[in-house]
Amino acid sequence: MSHSTLEFRGLPVAVSEDSQRFAYLEKERRINVVKLMTGQEIMSLDVEHLGCAAMSPDGTRLAGMRSERDVVVWKIPSGTQIARFDAQLENFPIHLEFIDNQRLAFTAYTKVIIWNLQDGSSHTIEIGKDQTHSVRVSPDGKTLVIGTGWFPLIWPHPSGGGPPKIPPGKAILWDIEARTR
């Protein structure tokens, strides 16, 4: 197995499905997309307080969650904003992933939202009292795996207390088309 090293200054946030493009966040203010094997810059955007990002399977779109609690999609390589979802969430979303080139799934505290970029429609999956912290899409694009449960965001805790008691998490399998568990 061979490998190469790409040097960059920032936090890796997304990679295209074909492993040709890579996005990284530079100081929470700039997101850069580069060719993975050469490091050649494809796109660079100034973005205030980007929380996380995902790249479409075909590598032509980049989605990001901003601290304004909205989700924005940009066209690669032009950097043109092509869609915006004003989530109006009570808490900052922490994870998003493309289902396919036209749909995004993202966590929203105790729910997951599926957003169709083509027609702007959305569907909300209510989880209940458990906080969602991740969402992954199966390779065939038919099932979401939703991770729930509490996890420590800061460790060690500023209060100096001992290790938190972490309740067990759950993995919820969700049929995207049938909209059922």
PDB file of C-alpha atoms in Angstrom:
ATOM      1  CA  MET A   1       0.000   0.000   0.000  1.00  0.00           C
ATOM      2  CA  SER A   2       1.369   3.399  -0.903  1.00  0.00           C
ATOM      3  CA  HIS A   3       0.600   6.764   0.605  1.00  0.00           C
ATOM      4  CA  SER A   4       1.513  10.393   0.238  1.00  0.00           C
ATOM      5  CA  THR A   5       1.570  13.286   2.652  1.00  0.00           C
ATOM      6  CA  LEU A   6      -0.275  16.532   2.071  1.00  0.00           C
ATOM      7  CA  GLU A   7       0.796  19.357   4.345  1.00  0.00           C
ATOM      8  CA  PHE A   8      -1.776  21.981   5.280  1.00  0.00           C
ATOM      9  CA  ARG A   9      -2.532  24.245   8.212  1.00  0.00           C
ATOM     10  CA  GLY A  10      -6.040  23.652   9.382  1.00  0.00           C
ATOM     11  CA  LEU A  11      -8.716  21.183  10.380  1.00  0.00           C
ATOM     12  CA  PRO A  12      -9.719  18.533   7.817  1.00  0.00           C
ATOM     13  CA  VAL A  13     -13.485  18.649   7.296  1.00  0.00           C
ATOM     14  CA  ALA A  14     -14.448  16.824   4.089  1.00  0.00           C
ATOM     15  CA  VAL A  15     -13.198  14.605   1.292  1.00  0.00           C
ATOM     16  CA  SER A  16     -14.886  13.728  -1.986  1.00  0.00           C
ATOM     17  CA  GLU A  17     -16.132  10.176  -2.470  1.00  0.00           C
ATOM     18  CA  ASP A  18     -13.625   9.614  -5.280  1.00  0.00           C
ATOM     19  CA  SER A  19     -10.783  10.818  -2.989  1.00  0.00           C
ATOM     20  CA  GLN A  20      -9.766  13.508  -5.472  1.00  0.00           C
ATOM     21  CA  ARG A  21     -10.735  16.613  -3.465  1.00  0.00           C
ATOM     22  CA  PHE A  22     -10.146  17.546   0.141  1.00  0.00           C
ATOM     23  CA  ALA A  23     -11.523  20.465   2.192  1.00  0.00           C
ATOM     24  CA  TYR A  24      -9.977  21.905   5.305  1.00  0.00           C
ATOM     25  CA  LEU A  25     -10.873  24.724   7.647  1.00  0.00           C
ATOM     26  CA  GLU A  26      -8.223  27.328   8.307  1.00  0.00           C
ATOM     27  CA  LYS A  27      -8.637  29.238  11.601  1.00  0.00           C
ATOM     28  CA  GLU A  28     -12.472  28.967  11.507  1.00  0.00           C
ATOM     29  CA  ARG A  29     -12.572  31.720   8.896  1.00  0.00           C
ATOM     30  CA  ARG A  30     -11.498  30.208   5.609  1.00  0.00           C
ATOM     31  CA  ILE A  31     -12.323  26.918   3.979  1.00  0.00           C
ATOM     32  CA  ASN A  32     -10.000  25.628   1.291  1.00  0.00           C
ATOM     33  CA  VAL A  33     -10.588  22.857  -1.225  1.00  0.00           C
ATOM     34  CA  VAL A  34      -7.513  21.278  -2.778  1.00  0.00           C
ATOM     35  CA  LYS A  35      -6.663  18.392  -5.079  1.00  0.00           C
ATOM     36  CA  LEU A  36      -5.790  15.627  -2.673  1.00  0.00           C
ATOM     37  CA  MET A  37      -2.777  14.196  -4.487  1.00  0.00           C
ATOM     38  CA  THR A  38      -1.113  17.483  -5.462  1.00  0.00           C
ATOM     39  CA  GLY A  39      -2.319  20.016  -2.903  1.00  0.00           C
ATOM     40  CA  GLN A  40      -3.293  22.390  -5.731  1.00  0.00           C
ATOM     41  CA  GLU A  41      -5.930  24.829  -4.504  1.00  0.00           C
ATOM     42  CA  ILE A  42      -9.293  24.511  -6.240  1.00  0.00           C
ATOM     43  CA  MET A  43     -11.335  26.922  -4.131  1.00  0.00           C
ATOM     44  CA  SER A  44     -10.906  29.169  -1.104  1.00  0.00           C
ATOM     45  CA  LEU A  45     -13.766  30.901   0.731  1.00  0.00           C
ATOM     46  CA  ASP A  46     -13.893  33.308   3.650  1.00  0.00           C
ATOM     47  CA  VAL A  47     -16.567  31.934   5.967  1.00  0.00           C
ATOM     48  CA  GLU A  48     -17.281  33.147   9.487  1.00  0.00           C
ATOM     49  CA  HIS A  49     -17.486  30.445  12.150  1.00  0.00           C
ATOM     50  CA  LEU A  50     -17.946  27.313  10.096  1.00  0.00           C
ATOM     51  CA  GLY A  51     -18.760  24.401  12.393  1.00  0.00           C
ATOM     52  CA  CYS A  52     -18.391  21.482  10.036  1.00  0.00           C
ATOM     53  CA  ALA A  53     -18.605  20.664   6.350  1.00  0.00           C
ATOM     54  CA  ALA A  54     -19.344  17.858   3.886  1.00  0.00           C
ATOM     55  CA  MET A  55     -18.588  17.353   0.223  1.00  0.00           C
ATOM     56  CA  SER A  56     -21.074  15.926  -2.267  1.00  0.00           C
ATOM     57  CA  PRO A  57     -20.254  12.454  -3.605  1.00  0.00           C
ATOM     58  CA  ASP A  58     -19.341  13.883  -7.019  1.00  0.00           C
ATOM     59  CA  GLY A  59     -17.078  16.516  -5.425  1.00  0.00           C
ATOM     60  CA  THR A  60     -18.867  19.483  -7.027  1.00  0.00           C
ATOM     61  CA  ARG A  61     -20.569  20.891  -3.907  1.00  0.00           C
ATOM     62  CA  LEU A  62     -19.468  21.795  -0.425  1.00  0.00           C
ATOM     63  CA  ALA A  63     -21.966  22.206   2.409  1.00  0.00           C
ATOM     64  CA  GLY A  64     -21.181  23.864   5.705  1.00  0.00           C
ATOM     65  CA  MET A  65     -22.925  24.680   8.976  1.00  0.00           C
ATOM     66  CA  ARG A  66     -22.349  28.180  10.249  1.00  0.00           C
ATOM     67  CA  SER A  67     -22.737  29.593  13.729  1.00  0.00           C
ATOM     68  CA  GLU A  68     -25.735  31.547  12.463  1.00  0.00           C
ATOM     69  CA  ARG A  69     -27.413  28.137  12.615  1.00  0.00           C
ATOM     70  CA  ASP A  70     -27.833  27.860   8.900  1.00  0.00           C
ATOM     71  CA  VAL A  71     -26.526  25.414   6.330  1.00  0.00           C
ATOM     72  CA  VAL A  72     -24.997  26.768   3.132  1.00  0.00           C
ATOM     73  CA  VAL A  73     -24.012  24.944  -0.074  1.00  0.00           C
ATOM     74  CA  TRP A  74     -21.342  26.281  -2.417  1.00  0.00           C
ATOM     75  CA  LYS A  75     -20.468  25.190  -5.956  1.00  0.00           C
ATOM     76  CA  ILE A  76     -16.917  23.881  -6.425  1.00  0.00           C
ATOM     77  CA  PRO A  77     -14.727  25.412  -7.883  1.00  0.00           C
ATOM     78  CA  SER A  78     -16.503  28.789  -8.323  1.00  0.00           C
ATOM     79  CA  GLY A  79     -17.393  29.218  -4.631  1.00  0.00           C
ATOM     80  CA  THR A  80     -20.835  30.506  -5.616  1.00  0.00           C
ATOM     81  CA  GLN A  81     -23.479  29.977  -2.934  1.00  0.00           C
ATOM     82  CA  ILE A  82     -26.171  27.836  -4.546  1.00  0.00           C
ATOM     83  CA  ALA A  83     -28.426  27.057  -1.569  1.00  0.00           C
ATOM     84  CA  ARG A  84     -29.087  28.112   2.018  1.00  0.00           C
ATOM     85  CA  PHE A  85     -31.219  26.409   4.646  1.00  0.00           C
ATOM     86  CA  ASP A  86     -32.191  28.659   7.555  1.00  0.00           C
ATOM     87  CA  ALA A  87     -32.467  25.950  10.161  1.00  0.00           C
ATOM     88  CA  GLN A  88     -33.612  28.226  13.033  1.00  0.00           C
ATOM     89  CA  LEU A  89     -32.298  25.632  15.461  1.00  0.00           C
ATOM     90  CA  GLU A  90     -32.236  25.973  19.222  1.00  0.00           C
ATOM     91  CA  ASN A  91     -28.722  24.492  19.329  1.00  0.00           C
ATOM     92  CA  PHE A  92     -25.828  24.554  16.897  1.00  0.00           C
ATOM     93  CA  PRO A  93     -25.875  21.532  14.552  1.00  0.00           C
ATOM     94  CA  ILE A  94     -22.761  19.406  14.892  1.00  0.00           C
ATOM     95  CA  HIS A  95     -22.720  17.057  11.930  1.00  0.00           C
ATOM     96  CA  LEU A  96     -23.894  16.901   8.336  1.00  0.00           C
ATOM     97  CA  GLU A  97     -23.498  14.533   5.427  1.00  0.00           C
ATOM     98  CA  PHE A  98     -24.637  14.347   1.823  1.00  0.00           C
ATOM     99  CA  ILE A  99     -27.041  11.477   1.118  1.00  0.00           C
ATOM    100  CA  ASP A 100     -26.484  11.950  -2.606  1.00  0.00           C
ATOM    101  CA  ASN A 101     -25.646  14.959  -4.783  1.00  0.00           C
ATOM    102  CA  GLN A 102     -29.064  16.555  -4.125  1.00  0.00           C
ATOM    103  CA  ARG A 103     -29.859  15.766  -0.463  1.00  0.00           C
ATOM    104  CA  LEU A 104     -28.189  16.565   2.865  1.00  0.00           C
ATOM    105  CA  ALA A 105     -28.811  15.103   6.305  1.00  0.00           C
ATOM    106  CA  PHE A 106     -27.755  17.045   9.397  1.00  0.00           C
ATOM    107  CA  THR A 107     -28.111  16.739  13.150  1.00  0.00           C
ATOM    108  CA  ALA A 108     -30.222  19.262  15.016  1.00  0.00           C
ATOM    109  CA  TYR A 109     -30.089  18.455  18.733  1.00  0.00           C
ATOM    110  CA  THR A 110     -32.878  15.861  19.163  1.00  0.00           C
ATOM    111  CA  LYS A 111     -33.668  15.495  15.480  1.00  0.00           C
ATOM    112  CA  VAL A 112     -32.142  14.972  12.067  1.00  0.00           C
ATOM    113  CA  ILE A 113     -33.188  17.090   9.104  1.00  0.00           C
ATOM    114  CA  ILE A 114     -33.081  15.845   5.517  1.00  0.00           C
ATOM    115  CA  TRP A 115     -32.909  18.729   3.060  1.00  0.00           C
ATOM    116  CA  ASN A 116     -33.548  18.400  -0.674  1.00  0.00           C
ATOM    117  CA  LEU A 117     -31.385  20.950  -2.497  1.00  0.00           C
ATOM    118  CA  GLN A 118     -33.302  20.605  -5.733  1.00  0.00           C
ATOM    119  CA  ASP A 119     -36.717  21.714  -4.520  1.00  0.00           C
ATOM    120  CA  GLY A 120     -35.845  23.185  -1.098  1.00  0.00           C
ATOM    121  CA  SER A 121     -38.108  20.786   0.800  1.00  0.00           C
ATOM    122  CA  SER A 122     -37.077  19.264   4.115  1.00  0.00           C
ATOM    123  CA  HIS A 123     -38.137  16.364   6.301  1.00  0.00           C
ATOM    124  CA  THR A 124     -37.509  16.181  10.053  1.00  0.00           C
ATOM    125  CA  ILE A 125     -36.798  12.942  11.894  1.00  0.00           C
ATOM    126  CA  GLU A 126     -37.740  13.361  15.569  1.00  0.00           C
ATOM    127  CA  ILE A 127     -35.506  11.211  17.764  1.00  0.00           C
ATOM    128  CA  GLY A 128     -37.062  11.928  21.164  1.00  0.00           C
ATOM    129  CA  LYS A 129     -35.092  13.036  24.197  1.00  0.00           C
ATOM    130  CA  ASP A 130     -31.702  11.720  23.056  1.00  0.00           C
ATOM    131  CA  GLN A 131     -29.283  14.214  21.556  1.00  0.00           C
ATOM    132  CA  THR A 132     -28.082  13.368  18.056  1.00  0.00           C
ATOM    133  CA  HIS A 133     -24.365  13.711  17.530  1.00  0.00           C
ATOM    134  CA  SER A 134     -23.692  12.064  14.191  1.00  0.00           C
ATOM    135  CA  VAL A 135     -25.358  10.956  11.011  1.00  0.00           C
ATOM    136  CA  ARG A 136     -23.866   8.653   8.393  1.00  0.00           C
ATOM    137  CA  VAL A 137     -25.238   7.428   5.093  1.00  0.00           C
ATOM    138  CA  SER A 138     -24.971   3.835   3.897  1.00  0.00           C
ATOM    139  CA  PRO A 139     -23.021   3.319   0.659  1.00  0.00           C
ATOM    140  CA  ASP A 140     -26.239   2.592  -1.258  1.00  0.00           C
ATOM    141  CA  GLY A 141     -27.770   5.874  -0.011  1.00  0.00           C
ATOM    142  CA  LYS A 142     -30.847   4.154   1.409  1.00  0.00           C
ATOM    143  CA  THR A 143     -30.169   4.142   5.153  1.00  0.00           C
ATOM    144  CA  LEU A 144     -29.104   6.744   7.685  1.00  0.00           C
ATOM    145  CA  VAL A 145     -27.277   5.668  10.824  1.00  0.00           C
ATOM    146  CA  ILE A 146     -28.037   8.242  13.493  1.00  0.00           C
ATOM    147  CA  GLY A 147     -25.830   8.293  16.577  1.00  0.00           C
ATOM    148  CA  THR A 148     -27.464   9.463  19.807  1.00  0.00           C
ATOM    149  CA  GLY A 149     -26.490   9.873  23.422  1.00  0.00           C
ATOM    150  CA  TRP A 150     -24.507  12.354  25.405  1.00  0.00           C
ATOM    151  CA  PHE A 151     -20.801  12.812  24.931  1.00  0.00           C
ATOM    152  CA  PRO A 152     -18.374  15.215  26.638  1.00  0.00           C
ATOM    153  CA  LEU A 153     -17.538  18.243  24.523  1.00  0.00           C
ATOM    154  CA  ILE A 154     -14.882  19.549  26.921  1.00  0.00           C
ATOM    155  CA  TRP A 155     -12.480  17.287  28.762  1.00  0.00           C
ATOM    156  CA  PRO A 156     -11.286  17.707  31.391  1.00  0.00           C
ATOM    157  CA  HIS A 157     -14.363  19.587  32.500  1.00  0.00           C
ATOM    158  CA  PRO A 158     -13.645  23.184  33.658  1.00  0.00           C
ATOM    159  CA  SER A 159     -15.271  22.435  37.041  1.00  0.00           C
ATOM    160  CA  GLY A 160     -12.422  20.044  37.761  1.00  0.00           C
ATOM    161  CA  GLY A 161     -14.852  17.272  38.639  1.00  0.00           C
ATOM    162  CA  GLY A 162     -14.158  13.614  38.011  1.00  0.00           C
ATOM    163  CA  PRO A 163     -14.953  11.751  34.833  1.00  0.00           C
ATOM    164  CA  PRO A 164     -18.579  12.100  33.750  1.00  0.00           C
ATOM    165  CA  LYS A 165     -20.898   9.125  33.821  1.00  0.00           C
ATOM    166  CA  ILE A 166     -21.700   8.670  30.163  1.00  0.00           C
ATOM    167  CA  PRO A 167     -24.969   6.902  29.422  1.00  0.00           C
ATOM    168  CA  PRO A 168     -24.849   4.428  26.572  1.00  0.00           C
ATOM    169  CA  GLY A 169     -25.530   5.802  23.130  1.00  0.00           C
ATOM    170  CA  LYS A 170     -27.722   4.315  20.435  1.00  0.00           C
ATOM    171  CA  ALA A 171     -27.457   3.797  16.729  1.00  0.00           C
ATOM    172  CA  ILE A 172     -30.772   4.345  14.986  1.00  0.00           C
ATOM    173  CA  LEU A 173     -31.158   2.925  11.483  1.00  0.00           C
ATOM    174  CA  TRP A 174     -33.499   5.021   9.338  1.00  0.00           C
ATOM    175  CA  ASP A 175     -34.888   3.999   5.935  1.00  0.00           C
ATOM    176  CA  ILE A 176     -34.616   7.238   3.943  1.00  0.00           C
ATOM    177  CA  GLU A 177     -37.225   6.466   1.282  1.00  0.00           C
ATOM    178  CA  ALA A 178     -39.808   4.833   3.575  1.00  0.00           C
ATOM    179  CA  ARG A 179     -39.123   7.386   6.344  1.00  0.00           C
ATOM    180  CA  THR A 180     -39.196   4.666   9.010  1.00  0.00           C
ATOM    181  CA  ARG A 181     -36.888   3.057  11.532  1.00  0.00           C
TER     182      ARG A 181
END
